[in-house]
Short mmCIF file of C-alpha atoms and ligand atoms in Angstrom, two decimals:
data_model
loop_
_atom_site.label_atom_id
_atom_site.label_comp_id
_atom_site.label_asym_id
_atom_site.label_seq_id
_atom_site.Cartn_x
_atom_site.Cartn_y
_atom_site.Cartn_z
CA MET A 152 -38.90 -64.32 66.34
CA ARG A 153 -39.82 -61.75 68.91
CA ARG A 154 -38.31 -59.19 66.49
CA GLY A 155 -40.92 -60.92 63.87
CA VAL A 156 -43.73 -60.05 65.86
CA ALA A 157 -42.79 -56.62 67.36
CA LEU A 158 -41.98 -55.39 63.47
CA PHE A 159 -45.78 -57.36 62.55
CA VAL A 160 -47.76 -54.85 65.10
CA ALA A 161 -45.08 -51.95 63.63
CA VAL A 162 -46.81 -52.63 59.90
CA ILE A 163 -50.19 -53.01 61.01
CA ALA A 164 -50.22 -50.06 63.10
CA LEU A 165 -48.62 -47.87 59.96
CA VAL A 166 -50.86 -49.55 57.93
CA ALA A 167 -54.01 -48.74 60.66
CA LEU A 168 -52.38 -44.63 60.60
CA SER A 169 -51.78 -44.42 57.16
CA SER A 170 -55.28 -45.91 56.30
CA GLY A 171 -57.18 -43.27 58.70
CA THR A 172 -55.22 -40.52 56.31
CA PHE A 173 -55.86 -41.47 53.30
CA ARG A 174 -59.76 -41.93 54.26
CA SER A 175 -59.90 -38.69 55.30
CA MET A 176 -59.55 -36.99 52.10
CA GLU A 177 -63.26 -38.96 51.35
CA ARG A 178 -64.76 -36.31 53.47
CA ALA A 179 -66.27 -33.66 51.38
CA ASP A 180 -65.07 -29.77 51.76
CA VAL A 181 -67.76 -27.92 53.74
CA ILE A 182 -68.97 -25.75 51.08
CA VAL A 183 -71.75 -23.17 52.35
CA PRO A 184 -73.88 -21.85 50.33
CA GLY A 185 -73.97 -18.17 50.26
CA PRO A 186 -77.51 -15.92 49.73
CA GLY A 187 -77.68 -16.64 46.11
CA VAL A 188 -78.37 -20.49 46.11
CA THR A 189 -81.53 -20.85 45.26
CA ALA A 190 -81.28 -25.21 45.05
CA THR A 191 -78.41 -27.74 45.47
CA ALA A 192 -78.88 -30.22 42.53
CA ARG A 193 -76.45 -33.39 42.14
CA LEU A 194 -74.12 -34.46 38.88
CA SER A 195 -76.14 -37.57 38.85
CA ASP A 196 -79.62 -35.42 38.22
CA TYR A 197 -78.21 -35.26 35.10
CA PHE A 198 -76.86 -39.21 34.67
CA ALA A 199 -78.70 -41.40 36.87
CA PRO A 200 -75.89 -44.30 37.25
CA LEU A 201 -73.41 -41.38 39.21
CA ALA A 202 -75.11 -41.87 42.10
CA GLY A 203 -73.70 -43.12 44.97
CA SER A 204 -70.26 -42.98 42.73
CA PRO A 205 -67.46 -41.46 43.81
CA GLY A 206 -68.07 -39.23 40.85
CA GLU A 207 -71.37 -37.92 42.25
CA THR A 208 -70.88 -34.29 43.20
CA PRO A 209 -72.67 -31.36 43.98
CA VAL A 210 -74.10 -28.60 41.89
CA TYR A 211 -74.94 -25.29 43.39
CA VAL A 212 -77.82 -23.42 41.50
CA LEU A 213 -78.01 -19.43 41.54
CA ASP A 214 -81.29 -18.49 39.62
CA SER A 215 -82.05 -15.12 39.91
CA GLY A 216 -85.80 -16.15 38.74
CA ASN A 217 -85.63 -13.65 35.67
CA PRO A 218 -85.01 -14.12 32.26
CA GLY A 219 -81.63 -14.06 31.10
CA GLY A 220 -78.56 -16.84 30.19
CA THR A 221 -77.29 -19.86 31.29
CA VAL A 222 -73.84 -20.15 33.07
CA VAL A 223 -71.62 -23.11 34.07
CA ILE A 224 -68.83 -22.42 36.17
CA LEU A 225 -66.51 -25.58 36.91
CA GLY A 226 -63.80 -25.72 39.35
CA GLY A 227 -61.96 -28.93 40.58
CA THR A 228 -61.53 -30.64 36.85
CA HIS A 229 -58.39 -30.65 37.89
CA ALA A 230 -58.18 -30.80 42.20
CA ASP A 231 -54.94 -29.99 42.74
CA GLU A 232 -55.29 -26.65 40.83
CA LEU A 233 -57.08 -24.82 44.18
CA ALA A 234 -57.54 -21.33 42.43
CA GLY A 235 -59.82 -22.86 40.18
CA LYS A 236 -61.68 -24.68 43.14
CA LEU A 237 -61.04 -21.70 45.50
CA ALA A 238 -62.88 -19.24 42.65
CA ALA A 239 -65.85 -21.64 42.00
CA VAL A 240 -66.22 -21.56 46.17
CA LEU A 241 -66.50 -18.10 46.12
CA VAL A 242 -69.16 -17.73 43.74
CA VAL A 243 -71.12 -20.37 45.74
CA GLU A 244 -70.59 -18.75 48.59
CA ASN A 245 -70.99 -14.82 47.27
CA ALA A 246 -72.76 -14.29 44.15
CA VAL A 247 -75.90 -13.70 43.61
CA ALA A 248 -77.96 -13.57 40.22
CA ARG A 249 -80.08 -11.05 39.29
CA GLN A 250 -81.17 -11.97 35.77
CA GLY A 251 -80.03 -15.18 34.20
CA ARG A 252 -78.73 -18.05 36.32
CA LEU A 253 -75.43 -19.83 37.54
CA LEU A 254 -74.66 -23.73 38.17
CA VAL A 255 -71.49 -24.38 39.67
CA ILE A 256 -69.55 -27.29 40.65
CA PRO A 257 -66.52 -26.56 42.40
CA GLU A 258 -65.23 -30.02 42.52
CA ALA A 259 -66.09 -31.30 39.38
CA ASN A 260 -63.94 -34.81 39.09
CA ALA A 261 -64.95 -35.42 42.96
CA SER A 262 -62.64 -38.85 42.79
CA ALA A 263 -59.63 -36.77 42.16
CA SER A 264 -60.39 -34.56 45.22
CA THR A 265 -59.43 -37.78 47.54
CA HIS A 266 -55.93 -38.55 47.23
CA THR A 267 -53.05 -36.62 45.99
CA LEU A 268 -50.76 -37.04 43.31
CA PRO A 269 -48.17 -39.92 43.58
CA LEU A 270 -44.26 -38.46 44.40
CA GLU A 271 -45.30 -35.27 44.57
CA GLY A 272 -44.92 -34.38 47.95
CA HIS A 273 -48.53 -31.79 48.20
CA PRO A 274 -50.22 -31.71 51.28
CA GLN A 275 -53.49 -33.27 51.19
CA ARG A 276 -55.22 -30.03 52.86
CA VAL A 277 -54.40 -26.22 53.04
CA PHE A 278 -56.38 -24.20 56.00
CA ILE A 279 -57.65 -20.81 55.35
CA PRO A 280 -57.98 -18.59 58.47
CA LEU A 281 -61.31 -16.42 58.80
CA PRO A 282 -61.73 -13.24 60.22
CA ASP A 283 -63.71 -14.74 63.39
CA GLY A 284 -60.20 -16.66 64.40
CA SER A 285 -61.54 -19.92 63.14
CA GLU A 286 -60.58 -21.33 59.75
CA ARG A 287 -61.72 -23.56 56.83
CA THR A 288 -60.18 -26.24 55.28
CA PHE A 289 -59.71 -27.57 51.55
CA LYS A 290 -58.45 -30.86 50.14
CA LEU A 291 -55.49 -30.51 47.80
CA GLY A 292 -56.59 -33.43 45.42
CA SER A 293 -54.59 -35.01 41.89
CA ARG A 294 -55.22 -34.07 38.46
CA VAL A 295 -56.32 -37.28 37.93
CA THR A 296 -59.24 -39.47 39.17
CA ASN A 297 -58.61 -42.00 42.17
CA PRO A 298 -56.80 -45.40 41.23
CA LEU A 299 -59.14 -47.14 43.95
CA HIS A 300 -61.77 -46.05 41.56
CA GLN A 301 -60.61 -46.40 38.51
CA TRP A 302 -57.75 -49.22 37.48
CA PRO A 303 -55.68 -50.26 35.88
CA ASP A 304 -54.78 -47.38 33.35
CA PRO A 305 -54.41 -48.83 29.90
CA ILE A 306 -50.86 -48.71 28.33
CA VAL A 307 -52.26 -46.46 25.49
CA TYR A 308 -55.63 -44.47 26.30
CA VAL A 309 -57.63 -43.95 23.42
CA HIS A 310 -59.98 -41.10 23.45
CA ALA A 311 -63.05 -43.14 22.48
CA ALA A 312 -64.71 -40.51 20.34
CA SER A 313 -61.66 -39.71 17.65
CA GLY A 314 -59.36 -42.74 18.54
CA GLN A 315 -56.60 -40.67 19.26
CA GLU A 316 -53.47 -41.88 21.54
CA LEU A 317 -52.77 -40.25 24.66
CA ALA A 318 -50.74 -41.41 27.59
CA GLY A 319 -51.99 -44.36 30.07
CA SER A 320 -53.02 -41.73 33.00
CA ASP A 321 -55.16 -39.32 30.74
CA ALA A 322 -57.68 -42.08 30.75
CA ARG A 323 -58.30 -40.40 34.41
CA ASN A 324 -57.71 -36.79 33.40
CA LEU A 325 -61.61 -35.73 32.66
CA ASN A 326 -60.03 -32.73 30.53
CA ARG A 327 -59.21 -35.63 28.03
CA ASN A 328 -62.46 -37.64 28.32
CA TYR A 329 -65.29 -35.45 26.72
CA PRO A 330 -67.75 -35.52 25.97
CA GLY A 331 -67.58 -38.93 27.72
CA ARG A 332 -69.61 -41.89 27.04
CA PRO A 333 -72.71 -43.45 29.81
CA ASP A 334 -71.46 -46.96 29.21
CA GLY A 335 -67.57 -46.01 29.92
CA SER A 336 -65.33 -45.50 33.01
CA LEU A 337 -65.96 -43.50 35.83
CA THR A 338 -63.87 -39.99 34.02
CA GLU A 339 -66.27 -40.60 31.11
CA GLN A 340 -69.56 -41.05 32.91
CA VAL A 341 -68.27 -37.64 34.84
CA ALA A 342 -67.51 -36.03 31.68
CA TYR A 343 -70.77 -37.75 30.23
CA ALA A 344 -72.76 -35.83 33.51
CA ILE A 345 -71.33 -32.45 32.88
CA GLN A 346 -71.85 -32.81 29.05
CA GLN A 347 -75.79 -33.56 29.88
CA LEU A 348 -76.13 -31.01 31.90
CA VAL A 349 -74.89 -28.30 29.81
CA VAL A 350 -77.43 -29.91 27.03
CA GLN A 351 -80.15 -30.37 29.24
CA GLU A 352 -79.91 -26.70 31.05
CA GLU A 353 -78.90 -25.16 27.71
CA ALA A 354 -76.39 -23.52 28.80
CA ASP A 355 -75.13 -20.68 27.20
CA LEU A 356 -71.02 -20.37 28.24
CA VAL A 357 -69.23 -22.57 30.11
CA ILE A 358 -66.42 -21.91 32.33
CA ASP A 359 -63.49 -24.39 33.17
CA LEU A 360 -61.23 -22.91 35.99
CA HIS A 361 -57.94 -24.56 36.48
CA GLU A 362 -54.25 -23.77 37.07
CA ALA A 363 -50.84 -24.49 35.32
CA SER A 364 -47.10 -24.18 36.55
CA PRO A 365 -45.84 -20.84 35.94
CA GLU A 366 -43.04 -22.73 32.99
CA TYR A 367 -46.22 -23.96 31.27
CA PRO A 368 -46.80 -21.74 28.28
CA VAL A 369 -50.67 -21.54 28.54
CA ILE A 370 -50.98 -19.37 31.42
CA ASN A 371 -52.76 -16.66 32.82
CA THR A 372 -54.83 -17.53 29.57
CA ILE A 373 -58.28 -17.88 28.05
CA VAL A 374 -58.20 -21.19 25.96
CA ALA A 375 -61.48 -20.41 23.86
CA HIS A 376 -63.38 -22.83 21.56
CA PRO A 377 -63.75 -21.00 18.01
CA ARG A 378 -67.59 -19.38 18.35
CA ALA A 379 -66.26 -18.59 22.13
CA MET A 380 -63.39 -16.35 20.70
CA ASP A 381 -65.33 -13.38 19.93
CA LEU A 382 -66.29 -12.99 23.71
CA ALA A 383 -63.27 -14.23 25.11
CA ALA A 384 -61.61 -11.92 22.91
CA TRP A 385 -63.81 -8.88 24.47
CA VAL A 386 -63.65 -10.06 27.93
CA ALA A 387 -59.27 -10.57 27.35
CA LEU A 388 -59.38 -6.13 26.51
CA GLU A 389 -61.62 -5.49 29.09
CA VAL A 390 -59.59 -7.09 31.78
CA GLN A 391 -56.57 -5.70 29.83
CA MET A 392 -57.95 -2.24 30.86
CA GLU A 393 -58.77 -2.91 34.31
CA GLY A 394 -54.51 -3.58 34.70
CA MET A 395 -55.02 -7.57 34.30
CA SER A 396 -53.32 -8.90 31.58
CA LEU A 397 -55.09 -12.28 30.31
CA GLY A 398 -53.45 -13.86 27.15
CA LEU A 399 -56.15 -15.39 24.64
CA GLU A 400 -55.39 -18.83 22.85
CA PRO A 401 -57.62 -20.80 20.73
CA SER A 402 -58.77 -24.09 21.43
CA PRO A 403 -56.34 -26.45 19.39
CA GLU A 404 -58.12 -28.75 16.57
CA SER A 405 -56.03 -31.53 16.48
CA LEU A 406 -56.21 -32.36 20.39
CA ARG A 407 -59.01 -34.23 21.57
CA GLY A 408 -61.07 -34.77 24.71
CA LEU A 409 -60.96 -31.31 25.93
CA ILE A 410 -64.07 -29.46 27.05
CA HIS A 411 -63.87 -26.75 24.99
CA ARG A 412 -62.89 -28.32 21.90
CA GLU A 413 -65.85 -31.00 22.67
CA LEU A 414 -68.70 -29.41 24.14
CA GLY A 415 -68.00 -26.32 21.60
CA ASP A 416 -68.40 -28.75 19.08
CA GLN A 417 -71.22 -30.84 20.34
CA THR A 418 -73.35 -28.73 22.11
CA SER A 419 -74.82 -24.93 21.68
CA ALA A 420 -72.68 -22.98 24.83
CA LEU A 421 -70.15 -21.02 24.64
CA VAL A 422 -67.31 -23.23 26.12
CA VAL A 423 -63.83 -21.41 27.60
CA LEU A 424 -61.43 -22.41 30.07
CA MET A 425 -59.08 -20.59 32.07
CA GLU A 426 -55.56 -20.88 33.23
CA SER A 427 -53.70 -19.04 36.83
CA ALA A 428 -49.91 -19.43 37.82
CA ASN A 429 -49.18 -21.89 40.25
CA PRO A 430 -45.70 -22.64 41.14
CA ALA A 431 -46.84 -25.65 43.69
CA GLN A 432 -47.47 -27.57 40.09
CA GLY A 433 -43.84 -26.87 38.14
CA ARG A 434 -40.92 -29.08 38.04
CA LEU A 435 -38.61 -26.12 39.10
CA ARG A 436 -40.06 -25.36 42.36
CA GLY A 437 -38.27 -25.98 46.09
CA LYS A 438 -40.15 -26.83 49.29
CA THR A 439 -43.65 -28.30 48.68
CA ASP A 440 -46.18 -27.35 51.31
CA ALA A 441 -49.45 -25.63 52.15
CA ASP A 442 -47.16 -22.46 52.26
CA LEU A 443 -46.28 -22.91 48.35
CA VAL A 444 -49.86 -23.60 47.78
CA LEU A 445 -51.54 -20.79 49.73
CA GLU A 446 -48.84 -17.76 49.03
CA GLY A 447 -46.88 -18.99 45.88
CA GLN A 448 -43.49 -18.04 46.76
CA ASP A 449 -40.48 -19.58 45.50
CA PRO A 450 -37.18 -18.18 44.89
CA ASN A 451 -36.32 -21.17 42.52
CA TYR A 452 -38.49 -19.32 40.28
CA VAL A 453 -37.63 -15.68 40.68
CA LYS A 454 -34.70 -17.17 39.36
CA ALA A 455 -36.24 -18.90 36.58
CA ALA A 456 -37.98 -15.87 36.06
CA ARG A 457 -34.51 -13.85 35.71
CA ILE A 458 -32.94 -15.71 32.97
CA GLY A 459 -36.10 -15.89 30.67
CA ARG A 460 -37.68 -19.33 31.41
CA LEU A 461 -41.37 -18.63 32.32
CA TYR A 462 -44.23 -17.46 30.77
CA VAL A 463 -45.51 -15.13 33.86
CA PRO A 464 -43.29 -12.29 35.43
CA PHE A 465 -42.47 -13.72 38.88
CA ASP A 466 -40.50 -11.97 41.81
CA GLU A 467 -40.25 -12.43 45.47
CA GLY A 468 -44.05 -11.57 46.02
CA GLY A 469 -44.97 -14.87 43.81
CA HIS A 470 -48.65 -15.35 43.19
CA PRO A 471 -50.61 -16.13 46.47
CA LEU A 472 -53.59 -18.11 46.08
CA SER A 473 -55.41 -14.80 46.63
CA GLU A 474 -54.29 -13.52 43.98
CA ARG A 475 -54.97 -16.21 41.36
CA VAL A 476 -58.17 -16.20 42.96
CA ALA A 477 -58.51 -12.98 41.68
CA ARG A 478 -57.71 -13.56 38.33
CA HIS A 479 -60.39 -16.13 38.13
CA ILE A 480 -62.74 -14.23 39.38
CA THR A 481 -62.22 -10.95 37.35
CA GLY A 482 -62.34 -12.97 34.38
CA LEU A 483 -65.21 -14.81 35.43
CA GLN A 484 -66.85 -11.63 36.17
CA SER A 485 -66.16 -10.56 32.49
CA PHE A 486 -67.54 -12.97 30.67
CA LEU A 487 -70.83 -12.44 32.54
CA ARG A 488 -71.25 -8.91 32.01
CA ASN A 489 -70.59 -9.61 28.40
CA LEU A 490 -72.29 -12.74 27.60
CA GLY A 491 -75.62 -10.57 26.48
CA LEU A 492 -73.46 -9.01 23.66
CA PHE A 493 -73.09 -11.99 22.18
CA GLY A 494 -76.63 -13.69 21.88
CA GLU A 495 -80.29 -12.81 22.11
CA ASP A 496 -81.82 -13.02 25.76
CA GLN A 497 -78.25 -14.14 27.39
CA GLU A 498 -77.83 -11.61 29.70
CA VAL A 499 -76.73 -12.39 32.96
CA VAL A 500 -76.29 -10.24 35.98
CA VAL A 501 -74.78 -11.28 38.92
CA GLU A 502 -74.20 -8.99 42.69
CA GLY A 503 -71.46 -9.72 45.64
CA LEU A 504 -68.43 -11.04 43.80
CA PRO A 505 -65.84 -8.97 44.75
CA SER A 506 -63.27 -7.17 42.65
CA TYR A 507 -59.52 -8.02 41.86
CA ALA A 508 -58.21 -4.96 43.79
CA GLU A 509 -60.54 -6.16 46.40
CA LEU A 510 -59.25 -9.78 46.73
CA ALA A 511 -55.46 -9.99 45.43
CA GLY A 512 -53.37 -9.63 48.23
CA SER A 513 -56.12 -9.62 51.04
CA ASP A 514 -57.10 -12.62 53.28
CA LEU A 515 -59.26 -14.96 51.27
CA GLY A 516 -60.79 -15.93 54.54
CA ARG A 517 -62.90 -12.67 54.73
CA PHE A 518 -65.14 -14.24 51.49
CA LEU A 519 -65.58 -17.23 52.72
CA GLN A 520 -68.31 -18.03 55.11
CA GLY A 521 -68.31 -19.18 58.46
CA ALA A 522 -68.76 -22.84 58.95
CA GLU A 523 -72.02 -22.24 60.18
CA PRO A 524 -74.37 -20.19 57.36
CA THR A 525 -74.46 -17.04 58.24
CA GLU A 526 -76.52 -13.68 57.07
CA HIS A 527 -75.32 -11.57 54.80
ZN1 ZN B 774 -55.76 -28.07 34.82
#
């Protein structure tokens, strides 16, 4: 009996402790608006029912006040793909628009950033040291919406607009839910709100930032809607000439629900997605911890590269987060620089973003603001 009571107390204590850990992921990361941020909107400004829901998330506006193109940048569509989110954060904290404007959503699926994927052993957050000795912390969320916010999954997920059938858990995958539905699931509503933002703001270009495992064929690549192919090819060539290899894939015709397919077909925006290589997402990885996410080094992947099993080079240096963010920032800057060549009055000029050489291999913390807003 006494053992029963002791066990009961121990279970209650464990539940209390772990629920505290779970709740800590509900707190949003601190993002410090930099000198170029002219307004902070919310996703619910474009679809009111999202207000107060786990799908609500900030939209940072960097408006030059001068005519030009409008570019939407998304990070955190898949919240475990940290380079996408960090690249978006770097834009918010460093970029200043001189012509045209940017709308940046660092956590496109905010619900996905409130939990980790089951059975992956991922850390809940990473810590990035700043030059002054302090640090910034960023959550490492999940690929999909939190099941506490959308449950149960259907056995088969049917994409509403096409009738395409996918695995049940893809019902919570934002990048299988476009163009979304106003009366649909939370994930469909978030997709719908982003579609509404693109339409209402008359976006010329949408860039969705992702990562994937080194053994995934679509890696270090742009995926572009057919209308965005000319611009994307120009970008791929330009960054190649700067020494960064970046592939180019067309948006598949038959796979529905993807942002480049659906918003490319249904809005006037050019829509592209970029992928960098993250070993923390791979099936071949060994020890899984915050170092793997930050340093991107894994001896298993060095072996896999040696026997030709990967789609990216992989040596002992790995692919650190700073290099993966540098790839996104470099590709993104090339898109911004060249958008004006592909449409009238779409010129965008943005200053303040670091170059590939400044970012890759450097301390990411150099390009993050202190926790308190600082003057530039
Ligand atoms: Zn992704």
